[in-house]
Coordinates of C-alpha atoms in Angstrom, one line a residue:
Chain B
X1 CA 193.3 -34.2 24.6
X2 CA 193.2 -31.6 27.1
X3 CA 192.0 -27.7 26.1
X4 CA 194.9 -25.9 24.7
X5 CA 194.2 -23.1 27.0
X6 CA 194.9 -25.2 29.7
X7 CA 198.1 -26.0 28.2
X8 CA 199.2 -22.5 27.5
X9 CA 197.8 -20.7 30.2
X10 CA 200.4 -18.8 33.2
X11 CA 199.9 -20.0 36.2
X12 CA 202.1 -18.3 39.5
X13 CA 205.5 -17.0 38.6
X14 CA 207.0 -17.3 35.0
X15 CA 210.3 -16.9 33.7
X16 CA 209.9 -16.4 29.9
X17 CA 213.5 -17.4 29.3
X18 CA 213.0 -21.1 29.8
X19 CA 209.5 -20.8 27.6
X20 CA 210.8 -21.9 24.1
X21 CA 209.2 -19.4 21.3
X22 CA 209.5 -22.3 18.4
X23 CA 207.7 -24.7 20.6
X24 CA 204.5 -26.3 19.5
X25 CA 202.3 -27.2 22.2
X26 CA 199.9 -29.9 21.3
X27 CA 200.7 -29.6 17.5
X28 CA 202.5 -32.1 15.9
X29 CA 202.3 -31.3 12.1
X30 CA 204.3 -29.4 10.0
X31 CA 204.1 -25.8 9.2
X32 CA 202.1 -26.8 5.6
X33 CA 199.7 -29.0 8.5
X34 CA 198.9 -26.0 10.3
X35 CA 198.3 -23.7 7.8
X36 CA 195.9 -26.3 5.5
X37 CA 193.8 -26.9 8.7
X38 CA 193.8 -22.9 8.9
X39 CA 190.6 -22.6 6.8
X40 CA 188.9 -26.1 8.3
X41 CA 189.0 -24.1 12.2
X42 CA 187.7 -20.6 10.3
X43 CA 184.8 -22.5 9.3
X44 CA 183.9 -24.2 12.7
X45 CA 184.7 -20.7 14.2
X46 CA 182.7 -18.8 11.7
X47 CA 179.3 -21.1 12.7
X48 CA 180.0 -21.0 16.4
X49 CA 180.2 -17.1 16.1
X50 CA 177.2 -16.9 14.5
X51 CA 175.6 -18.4 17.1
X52 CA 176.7 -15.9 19.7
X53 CA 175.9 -12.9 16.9
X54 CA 172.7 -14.4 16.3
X55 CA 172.1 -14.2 20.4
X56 CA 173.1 -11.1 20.7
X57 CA 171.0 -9.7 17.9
X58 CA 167.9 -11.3 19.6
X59 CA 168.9 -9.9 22.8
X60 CA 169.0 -13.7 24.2
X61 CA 172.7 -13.8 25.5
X62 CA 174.7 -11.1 27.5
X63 CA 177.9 -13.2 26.6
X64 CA 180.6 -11.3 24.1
X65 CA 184.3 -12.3 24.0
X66 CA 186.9 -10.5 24.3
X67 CA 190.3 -11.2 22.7
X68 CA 193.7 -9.4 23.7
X69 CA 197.2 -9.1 22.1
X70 CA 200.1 -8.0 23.7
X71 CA 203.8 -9.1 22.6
X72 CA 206.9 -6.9 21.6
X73 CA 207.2 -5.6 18.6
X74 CA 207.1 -7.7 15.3
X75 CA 205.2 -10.4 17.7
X76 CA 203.1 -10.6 15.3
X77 CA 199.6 -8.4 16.5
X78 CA 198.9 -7.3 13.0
X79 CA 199.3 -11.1 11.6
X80 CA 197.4 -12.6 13.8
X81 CA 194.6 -9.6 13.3
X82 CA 195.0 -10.9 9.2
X83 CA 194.8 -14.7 9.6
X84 CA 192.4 -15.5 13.0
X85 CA 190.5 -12.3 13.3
X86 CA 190.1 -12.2 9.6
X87 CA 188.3 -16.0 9.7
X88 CA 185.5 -14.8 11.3
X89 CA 182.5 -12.7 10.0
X90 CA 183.6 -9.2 10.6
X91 CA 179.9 -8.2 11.4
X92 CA 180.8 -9.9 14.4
X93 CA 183.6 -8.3 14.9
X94 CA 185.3 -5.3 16.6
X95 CA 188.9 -4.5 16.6
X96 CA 190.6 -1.7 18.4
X97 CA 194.5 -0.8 18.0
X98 CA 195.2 1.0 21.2
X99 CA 198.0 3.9 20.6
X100 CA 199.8 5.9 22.5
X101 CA 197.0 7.8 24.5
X102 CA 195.3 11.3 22.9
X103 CA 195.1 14.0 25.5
X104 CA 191.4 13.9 26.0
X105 CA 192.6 10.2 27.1
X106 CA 195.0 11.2 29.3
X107 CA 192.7 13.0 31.6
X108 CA 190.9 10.3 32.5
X109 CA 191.9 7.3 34.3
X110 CA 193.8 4.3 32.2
X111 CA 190.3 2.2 32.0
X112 CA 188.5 4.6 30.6
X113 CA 189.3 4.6 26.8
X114 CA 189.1 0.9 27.2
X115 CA 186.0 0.5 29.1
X116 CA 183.9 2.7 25.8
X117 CA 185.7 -0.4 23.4
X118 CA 184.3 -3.8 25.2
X119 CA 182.4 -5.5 22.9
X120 CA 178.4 -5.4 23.3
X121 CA 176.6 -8.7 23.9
X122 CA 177.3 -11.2 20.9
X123 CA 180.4 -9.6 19.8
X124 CA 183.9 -10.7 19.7
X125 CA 186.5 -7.6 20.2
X126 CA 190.0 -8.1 19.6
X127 CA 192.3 -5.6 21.0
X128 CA 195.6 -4.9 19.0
X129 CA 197.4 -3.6 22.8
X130 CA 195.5 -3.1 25.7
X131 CA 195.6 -1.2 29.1
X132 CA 198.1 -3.9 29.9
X133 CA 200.6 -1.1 27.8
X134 CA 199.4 1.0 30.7
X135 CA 202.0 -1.4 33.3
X136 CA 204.4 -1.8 30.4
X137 CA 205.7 0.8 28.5
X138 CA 204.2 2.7 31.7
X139 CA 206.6 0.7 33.7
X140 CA 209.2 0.5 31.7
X141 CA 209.5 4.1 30.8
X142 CA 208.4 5.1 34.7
X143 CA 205.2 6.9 32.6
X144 CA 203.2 6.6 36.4
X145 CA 205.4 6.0 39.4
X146 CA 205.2 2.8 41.2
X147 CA 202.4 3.3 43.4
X148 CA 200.2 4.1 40.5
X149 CA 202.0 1.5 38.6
X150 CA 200.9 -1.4 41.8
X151 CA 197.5 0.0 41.9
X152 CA 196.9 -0.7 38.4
X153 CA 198.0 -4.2 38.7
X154 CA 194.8 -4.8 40.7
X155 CA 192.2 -2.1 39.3
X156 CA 193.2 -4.1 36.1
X157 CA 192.2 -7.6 37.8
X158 CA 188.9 -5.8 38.8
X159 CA 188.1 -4.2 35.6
X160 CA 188.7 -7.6 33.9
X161 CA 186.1 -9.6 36.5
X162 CA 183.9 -6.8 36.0
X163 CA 183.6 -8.0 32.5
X164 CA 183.4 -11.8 33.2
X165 CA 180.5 -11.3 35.6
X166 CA 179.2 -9.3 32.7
X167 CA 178.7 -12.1 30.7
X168 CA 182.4 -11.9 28.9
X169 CA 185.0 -14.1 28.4
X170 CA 188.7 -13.1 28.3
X171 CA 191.4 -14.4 26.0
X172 CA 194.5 -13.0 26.6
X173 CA 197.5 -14.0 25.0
X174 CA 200.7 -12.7 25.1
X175 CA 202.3 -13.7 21.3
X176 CA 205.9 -14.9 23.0
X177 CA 209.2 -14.0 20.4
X178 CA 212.8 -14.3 21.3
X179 CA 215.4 -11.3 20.8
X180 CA 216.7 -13.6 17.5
X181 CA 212.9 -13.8 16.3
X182 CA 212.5 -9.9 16.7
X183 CA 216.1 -9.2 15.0
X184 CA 215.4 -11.4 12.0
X185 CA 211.7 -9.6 11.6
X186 CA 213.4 -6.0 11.7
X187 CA 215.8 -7.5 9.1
X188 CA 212.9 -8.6 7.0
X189 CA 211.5 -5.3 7.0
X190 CA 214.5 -3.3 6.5
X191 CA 214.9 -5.5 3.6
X192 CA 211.7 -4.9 2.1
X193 CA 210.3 -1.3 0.3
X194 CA 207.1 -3.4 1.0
X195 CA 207.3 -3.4 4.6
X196 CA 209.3 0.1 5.7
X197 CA 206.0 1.2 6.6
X198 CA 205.9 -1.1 9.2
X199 CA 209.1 0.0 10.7
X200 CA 209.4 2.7 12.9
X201 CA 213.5 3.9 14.4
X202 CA 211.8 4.2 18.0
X203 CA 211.5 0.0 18.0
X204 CA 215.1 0.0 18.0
X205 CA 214.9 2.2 21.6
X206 CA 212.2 -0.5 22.6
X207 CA 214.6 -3.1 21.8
X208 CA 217.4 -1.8 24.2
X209 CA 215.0 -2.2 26.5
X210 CA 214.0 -5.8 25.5
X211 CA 215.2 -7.2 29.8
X212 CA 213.2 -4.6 31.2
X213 CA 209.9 -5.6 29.1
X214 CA 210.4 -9.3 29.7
X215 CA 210.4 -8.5 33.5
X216 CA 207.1 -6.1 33.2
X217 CA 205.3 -8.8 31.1
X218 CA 206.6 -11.8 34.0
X219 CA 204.9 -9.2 36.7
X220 CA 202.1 -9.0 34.3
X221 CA 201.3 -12.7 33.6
X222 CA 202.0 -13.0 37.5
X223 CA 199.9 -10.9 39.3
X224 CA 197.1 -10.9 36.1
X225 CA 196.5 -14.4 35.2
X226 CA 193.3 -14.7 37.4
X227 CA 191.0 -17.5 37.5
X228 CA 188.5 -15.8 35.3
X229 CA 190.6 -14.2 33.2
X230 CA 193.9 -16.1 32.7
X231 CA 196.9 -15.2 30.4
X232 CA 198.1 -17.3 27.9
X233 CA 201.9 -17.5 26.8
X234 CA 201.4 -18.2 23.0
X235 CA 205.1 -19.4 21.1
X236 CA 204.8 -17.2 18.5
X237 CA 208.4 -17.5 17.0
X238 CA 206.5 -19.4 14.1
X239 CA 203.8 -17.4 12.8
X240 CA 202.1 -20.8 11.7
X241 CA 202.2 -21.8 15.1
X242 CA 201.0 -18.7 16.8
X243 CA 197.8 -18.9 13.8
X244 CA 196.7 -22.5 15.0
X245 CA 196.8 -22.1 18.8
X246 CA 195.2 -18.6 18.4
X247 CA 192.6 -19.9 16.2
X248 CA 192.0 -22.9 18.6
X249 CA 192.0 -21.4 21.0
X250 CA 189.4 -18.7 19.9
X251 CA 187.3 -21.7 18.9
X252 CA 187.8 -23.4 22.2
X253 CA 186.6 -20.1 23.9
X254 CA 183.1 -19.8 21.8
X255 CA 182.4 -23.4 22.0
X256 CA 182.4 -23.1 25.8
X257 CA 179.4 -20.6 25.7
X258 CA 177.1 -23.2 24.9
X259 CA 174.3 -21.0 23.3
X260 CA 171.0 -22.8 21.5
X261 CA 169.5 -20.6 18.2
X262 CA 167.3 -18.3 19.5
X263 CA 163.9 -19.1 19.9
X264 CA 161.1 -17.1 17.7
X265 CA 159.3 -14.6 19.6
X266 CA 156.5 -14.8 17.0
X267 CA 154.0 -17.6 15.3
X268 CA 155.6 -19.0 12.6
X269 CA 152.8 -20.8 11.7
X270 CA 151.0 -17.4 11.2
X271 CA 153.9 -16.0 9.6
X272 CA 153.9 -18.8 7.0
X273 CA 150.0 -18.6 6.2
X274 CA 150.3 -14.7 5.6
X275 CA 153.4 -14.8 3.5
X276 CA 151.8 -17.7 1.9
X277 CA 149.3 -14.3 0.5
X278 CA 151.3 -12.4 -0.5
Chain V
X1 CA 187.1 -6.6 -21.7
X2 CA 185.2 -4.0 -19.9
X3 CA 185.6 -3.0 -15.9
X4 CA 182.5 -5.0 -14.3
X5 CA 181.4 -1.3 -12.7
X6 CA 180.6 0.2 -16.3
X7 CA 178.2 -3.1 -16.9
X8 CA 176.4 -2.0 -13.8
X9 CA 176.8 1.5 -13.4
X10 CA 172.5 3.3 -12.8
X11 CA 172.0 5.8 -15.8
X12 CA 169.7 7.9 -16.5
X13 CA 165.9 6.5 -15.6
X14 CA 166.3 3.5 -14.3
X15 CA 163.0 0.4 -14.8
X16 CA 163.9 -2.2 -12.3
X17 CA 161.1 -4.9 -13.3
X18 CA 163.4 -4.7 -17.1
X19 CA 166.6 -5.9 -14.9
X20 CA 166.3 -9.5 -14.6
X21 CA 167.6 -10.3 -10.8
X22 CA 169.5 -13.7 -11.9
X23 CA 171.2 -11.9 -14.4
X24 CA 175.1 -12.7 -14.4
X25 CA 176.7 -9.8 -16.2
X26 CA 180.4 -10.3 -17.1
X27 CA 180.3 -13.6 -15.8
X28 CA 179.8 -16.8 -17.9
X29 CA 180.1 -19.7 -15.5
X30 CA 178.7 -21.8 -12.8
X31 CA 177.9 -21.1 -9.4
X32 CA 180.8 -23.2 -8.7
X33 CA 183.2 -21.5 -10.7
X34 CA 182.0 -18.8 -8.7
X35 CA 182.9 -19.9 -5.8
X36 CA 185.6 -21.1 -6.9
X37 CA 186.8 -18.1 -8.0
X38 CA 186.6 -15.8 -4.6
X39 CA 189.7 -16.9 -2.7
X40 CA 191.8 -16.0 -5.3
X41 CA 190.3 -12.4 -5.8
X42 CA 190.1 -12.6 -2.1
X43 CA 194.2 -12.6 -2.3
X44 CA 194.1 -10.1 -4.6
X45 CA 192.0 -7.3 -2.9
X46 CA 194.0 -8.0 0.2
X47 CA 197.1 -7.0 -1.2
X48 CA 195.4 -4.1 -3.0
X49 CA 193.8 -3.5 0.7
X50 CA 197.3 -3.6 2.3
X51 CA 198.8 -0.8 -0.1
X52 CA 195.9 1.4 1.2
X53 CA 196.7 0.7 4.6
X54 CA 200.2 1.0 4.4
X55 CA 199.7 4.9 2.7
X56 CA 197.3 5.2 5.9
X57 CA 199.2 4.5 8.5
X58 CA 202.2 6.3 7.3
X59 CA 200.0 9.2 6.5
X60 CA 200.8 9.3 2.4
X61 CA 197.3 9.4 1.5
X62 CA 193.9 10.7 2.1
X63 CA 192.4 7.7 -0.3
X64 CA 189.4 5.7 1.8
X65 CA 186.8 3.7 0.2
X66 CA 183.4 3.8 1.1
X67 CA 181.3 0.6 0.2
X68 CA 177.7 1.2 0.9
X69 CA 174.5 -1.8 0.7
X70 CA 171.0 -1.5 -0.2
X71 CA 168.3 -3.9 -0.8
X72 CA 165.1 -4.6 0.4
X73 CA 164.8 -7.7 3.4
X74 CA 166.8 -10.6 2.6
X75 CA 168.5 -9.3 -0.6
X76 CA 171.6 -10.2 0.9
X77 CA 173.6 -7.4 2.6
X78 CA 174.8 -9.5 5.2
X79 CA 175.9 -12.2 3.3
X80 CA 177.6 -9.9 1.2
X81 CA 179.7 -8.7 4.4
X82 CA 180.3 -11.8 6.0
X83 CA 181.4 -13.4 2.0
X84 CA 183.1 -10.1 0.7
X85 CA 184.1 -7.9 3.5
X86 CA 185.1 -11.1 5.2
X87 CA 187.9 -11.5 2.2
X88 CA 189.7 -8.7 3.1
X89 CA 192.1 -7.7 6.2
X90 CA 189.6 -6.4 9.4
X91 CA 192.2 -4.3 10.3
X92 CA 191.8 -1.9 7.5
X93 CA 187.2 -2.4 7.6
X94 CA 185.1 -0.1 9.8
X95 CA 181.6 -1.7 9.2
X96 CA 178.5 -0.2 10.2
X97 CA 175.2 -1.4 10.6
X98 CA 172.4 1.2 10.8
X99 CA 169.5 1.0 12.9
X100 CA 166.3 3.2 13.1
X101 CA 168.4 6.5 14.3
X102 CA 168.2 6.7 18.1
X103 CA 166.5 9.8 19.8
X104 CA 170.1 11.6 19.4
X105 CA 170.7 11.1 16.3
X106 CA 167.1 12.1 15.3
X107 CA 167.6 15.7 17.4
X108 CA 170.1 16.3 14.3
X109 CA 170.5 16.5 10.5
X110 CA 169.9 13.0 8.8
X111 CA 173.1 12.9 7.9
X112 CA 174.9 13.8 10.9
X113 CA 175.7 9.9 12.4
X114 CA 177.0 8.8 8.8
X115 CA 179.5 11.3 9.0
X116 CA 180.8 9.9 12.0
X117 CA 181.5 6.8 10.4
X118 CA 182.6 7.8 7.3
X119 CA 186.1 5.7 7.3
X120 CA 189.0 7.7 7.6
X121 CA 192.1 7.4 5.0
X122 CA 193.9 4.2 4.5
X123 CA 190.6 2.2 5.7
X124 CA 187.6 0.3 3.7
X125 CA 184.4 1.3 5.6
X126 CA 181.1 -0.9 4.5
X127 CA 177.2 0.3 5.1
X128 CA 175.1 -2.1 6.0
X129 CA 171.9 0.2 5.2
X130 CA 173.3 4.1 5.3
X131 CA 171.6 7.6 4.4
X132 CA 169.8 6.4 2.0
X133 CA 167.3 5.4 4.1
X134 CA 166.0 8.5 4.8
X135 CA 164.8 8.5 1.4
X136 CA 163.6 5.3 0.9
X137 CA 161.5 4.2 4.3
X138 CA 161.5 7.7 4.8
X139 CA 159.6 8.2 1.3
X140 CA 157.4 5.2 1.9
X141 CA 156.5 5.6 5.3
X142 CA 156.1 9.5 4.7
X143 CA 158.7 9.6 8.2
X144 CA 159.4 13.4 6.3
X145 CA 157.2 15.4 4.4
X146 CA 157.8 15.5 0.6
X147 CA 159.9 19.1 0.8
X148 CA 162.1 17.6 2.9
X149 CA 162.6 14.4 1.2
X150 CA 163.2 16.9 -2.1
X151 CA 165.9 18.4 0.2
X152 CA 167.4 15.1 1.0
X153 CA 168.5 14.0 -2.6
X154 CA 170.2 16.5 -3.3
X155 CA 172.0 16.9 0.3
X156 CA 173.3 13.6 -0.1
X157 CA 174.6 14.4 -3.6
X158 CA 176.6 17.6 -1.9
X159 CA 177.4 15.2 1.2
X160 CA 179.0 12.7 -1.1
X161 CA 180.8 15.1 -3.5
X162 CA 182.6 16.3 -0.4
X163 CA 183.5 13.1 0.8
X164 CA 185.1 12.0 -3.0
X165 CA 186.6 15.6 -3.0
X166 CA 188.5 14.4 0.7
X167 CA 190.3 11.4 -1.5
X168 CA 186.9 8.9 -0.7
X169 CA 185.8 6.9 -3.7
X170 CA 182.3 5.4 -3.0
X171 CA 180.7 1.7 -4.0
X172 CA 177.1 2.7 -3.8
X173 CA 175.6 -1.3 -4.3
X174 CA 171.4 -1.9 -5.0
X175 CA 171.6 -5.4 -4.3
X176 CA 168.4 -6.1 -6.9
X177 CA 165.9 -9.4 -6.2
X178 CA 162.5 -9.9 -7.2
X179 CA 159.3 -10.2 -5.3
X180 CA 159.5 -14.4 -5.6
X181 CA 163.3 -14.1 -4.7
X182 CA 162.3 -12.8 -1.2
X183 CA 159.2 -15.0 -1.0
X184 CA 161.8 -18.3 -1.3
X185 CA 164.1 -16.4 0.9
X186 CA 161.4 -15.5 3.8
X187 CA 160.2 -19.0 3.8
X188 CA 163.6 -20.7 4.3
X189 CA 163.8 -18.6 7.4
X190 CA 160.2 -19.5 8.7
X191 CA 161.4 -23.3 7.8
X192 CA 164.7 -23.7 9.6
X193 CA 164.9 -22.4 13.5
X194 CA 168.3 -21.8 12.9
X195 CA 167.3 -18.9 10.9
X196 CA 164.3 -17.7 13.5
X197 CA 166.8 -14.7 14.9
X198 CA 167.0 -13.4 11.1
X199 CA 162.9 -13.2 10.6
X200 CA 161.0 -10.3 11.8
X201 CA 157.0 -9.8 11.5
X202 CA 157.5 -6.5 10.3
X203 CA 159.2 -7.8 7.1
X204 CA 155.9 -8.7 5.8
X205 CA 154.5 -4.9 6.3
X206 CA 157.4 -3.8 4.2
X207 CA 156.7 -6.5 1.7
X208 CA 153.2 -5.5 1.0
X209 CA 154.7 -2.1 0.3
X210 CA 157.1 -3.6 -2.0
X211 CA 156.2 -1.6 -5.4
X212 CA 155.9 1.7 -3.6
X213 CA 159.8 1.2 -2.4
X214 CA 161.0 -0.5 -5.8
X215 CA 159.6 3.0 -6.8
X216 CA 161.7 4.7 -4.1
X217 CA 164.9 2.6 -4.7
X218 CA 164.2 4.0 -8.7
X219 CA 164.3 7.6 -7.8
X220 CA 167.2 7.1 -5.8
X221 CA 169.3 5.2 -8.4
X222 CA 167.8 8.7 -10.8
X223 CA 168.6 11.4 -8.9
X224 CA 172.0 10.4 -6.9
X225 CA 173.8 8.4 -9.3
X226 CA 176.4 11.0 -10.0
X227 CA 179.7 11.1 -12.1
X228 CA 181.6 10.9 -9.0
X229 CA 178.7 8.6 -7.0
X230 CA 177.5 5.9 -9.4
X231 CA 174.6 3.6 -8.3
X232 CA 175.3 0.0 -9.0
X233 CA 172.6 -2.6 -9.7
X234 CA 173.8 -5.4 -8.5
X235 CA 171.5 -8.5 -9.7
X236 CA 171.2 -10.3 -6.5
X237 CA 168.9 -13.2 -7.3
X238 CA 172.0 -15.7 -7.2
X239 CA 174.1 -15.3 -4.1
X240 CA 177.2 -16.5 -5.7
X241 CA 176.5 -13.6 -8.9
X242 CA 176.4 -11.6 -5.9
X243 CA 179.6 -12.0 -4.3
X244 CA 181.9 -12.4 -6.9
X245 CA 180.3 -9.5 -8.7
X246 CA 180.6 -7.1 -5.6
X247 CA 183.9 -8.4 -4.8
X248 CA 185.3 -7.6 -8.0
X249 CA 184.0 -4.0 -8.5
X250 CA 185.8 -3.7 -4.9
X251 CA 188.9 -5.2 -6.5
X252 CA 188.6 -2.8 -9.3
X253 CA 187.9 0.3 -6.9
X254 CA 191.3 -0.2 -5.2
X255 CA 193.2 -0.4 -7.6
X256 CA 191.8 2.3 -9.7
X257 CA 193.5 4.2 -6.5
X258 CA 197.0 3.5 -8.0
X259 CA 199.1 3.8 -4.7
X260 CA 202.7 3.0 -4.4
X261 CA 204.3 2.2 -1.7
X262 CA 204.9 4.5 1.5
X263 CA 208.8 5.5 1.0
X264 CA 211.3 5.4 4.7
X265 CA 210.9 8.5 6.1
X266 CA 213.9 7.3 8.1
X267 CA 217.6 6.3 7.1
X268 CA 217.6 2.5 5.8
X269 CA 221.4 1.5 5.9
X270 CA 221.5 3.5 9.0
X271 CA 218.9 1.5 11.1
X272 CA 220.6 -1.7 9.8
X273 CA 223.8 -0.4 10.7
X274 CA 222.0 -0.2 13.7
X275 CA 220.0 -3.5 14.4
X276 CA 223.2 -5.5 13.4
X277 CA 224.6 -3.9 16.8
X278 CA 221.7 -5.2 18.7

């Protein structure tokens, strides 16, 4: 079977309307499937990962990964943070939620907060948002006006290449929900004293908006799904779905960095015969 | 019966040769009941985790935890991230690994980079070494003269107090193994090249100091296990003792914090009222 990031990655224009967000790409299982083979991926994930770490540690590898979520709200950022991020060994890990920019932030160009959050060599980042929000709600909400807006497009493209010829690797996916699958979720937590906290009255303004964004994330899986740094259109209108591709996906990504253990940069045999003494 | 913290709790003088490092306080079982056991309190501390989170997002609390590891060279601290921390939701865990303090750091106050990372409210943060080594390596390898290291103790004491008085609670874990532990442990790295990246020369210089730092780690476990800042002693000799032990005193620290859930700060019906519009 083909990668699944072949299968999900955007490639030229896309029209999200005719992208199906309960489809299943290359699963055919049931939701129980998905989520019992959950675990079985972790552990692959959690030995591949320690390969990179242990790379990085020795200073062997400039290879990281870097893994990005953008969707709309109630896609589903925070689960898959929970269930993919949280099957790997968090030494490994850094995660950065990217808010609404602090003023310090602001006067500085739209990289720069993201630039000081890249993962270091052996490392796998996961950003919760992204400077992608820098073309959408920038966009959407004319934050920058077009020019700056059209200029991003492309100092994005070379910020991301930047990293790949760093030694990174790029996994963006854009976790793909309907206006139903976002309605039912707001429901859920309007429903739940458990979940208000989660719920905020300005995703009801987003929501209005919910054309607008389509077309900025189209443009954005358009003119940013490079060669070395594709997007990936993830179905995310079943969370058990989303979980699997992610997670294979993820796994596909480290696998393809085909790192050896580091070698000793001492004598073990000397090493043995003095701890041998002691 | 007992919380498992109390078993372990430093008191008064502490003799670590009387505290037998495969000791299994509180738990009368296998190692695979053990192991067993740690998904389910895995579940448990998640959901304890996500009530902190939830009061720190919505800004209802100034409750963080602070778990902090300390052992000698293979005693375990990273397993005990990658088996424990890796239970809970990486979303709410700021973990840091300290390294010999760069020149910055060292141009200021000892303590000066751990406040940075102190985790802010809502989050778990995890030590993977902390401030206490400035009295322990610091101590052995006389890195500070002896007024200076008097200083220290009681500085972290103060440093600590203010940091529970901000709504922190602290997990202050000696993860305790023998001289042969470490020997067995040492070996298996020198025996498996998968392990190379984990052994480092200098291990064995600290190893021949091992009863001057067992002495070190025994004035520290005196002088800064406070009321509000217990020392645990965590037997470490059995990995799988290890991790269910330190993931149930984290179970029992979060919910010792007895949070409820973040009330709307918005109108309920009103929003629904809304959405069903939508």
């Amino acid at each position: 079977m083909t990668d699944l990031r072949s299968s999900l990655a955007a490639q030229g224009p896309v029209d999200l309307t005719t992208i199906a967000t309960d489809a299943t790409p290359q699963f055919d299982g049931t939701k129980r499937d998905a989520r019992r083979l959950l675990p079985e991926i972790g552990k692959r994930l959690m030995a591949s990962q320690e390969l990179l770490f242990a790379n990085g540690r020795a200073g062997t590898t400039d290879r990281k990964v870097l893994m990005l979520l953008q969707g709309m709200d109630t896609s589903g950022k925070g689960g898959t943070l929970r269930h993919v991020a949280g099957l790997v060994d968090p030494q490994g890990l850094v995660i950065t939620a990217f808010k609404a920019p602090t003023e310090e932030e602001r006067s500085h160009d739209f990289l720069w907060r993201v630039e000081r959050r890249l993962p270091p060599a052996g490392m796998i980042g996961v950003f919760d948002r992204s400077h992608y929000e820098d073309v959408l709600i920038g966009r959407v909400r004319s934050l920058a006006d077009s020019d700056e807006i059209e200029r991003r497009y492309d100092a994005i493209n070379d910020f991301e290449q930047r990293f790949v010829d760093g030694g990174g690797v790029l996994l963006k996916c854009f976790l793909h929900i309907s206006p139903d699958d976002q309605k039912e979720r707001l429901a859920e937590r309007l429903d739940d004293p458990t979940k208000y906290w989660k719920y905020n009255p300005g995703d009801l303004d987003e929501r209005e908006l919910w054309d607008e964004y389509q077309r900025a994330y189209e443009v954005v899986l358009e003119r940013c799904s490079t060669p070395s740094a594709p997007w990936y259109v993830v179905p995310a209108g079943r969370k058990w779905y989303r979980n699997w591709a992610i997670a294979t996906m993820l796994g596909e990504t480290l696998d393809e960095l085909d790192l050896k253990w580091p070698e000793a940069d001492f004598d073990v045999e000397e090493q043995k015969r003095r701890l041998a003494t002691m």
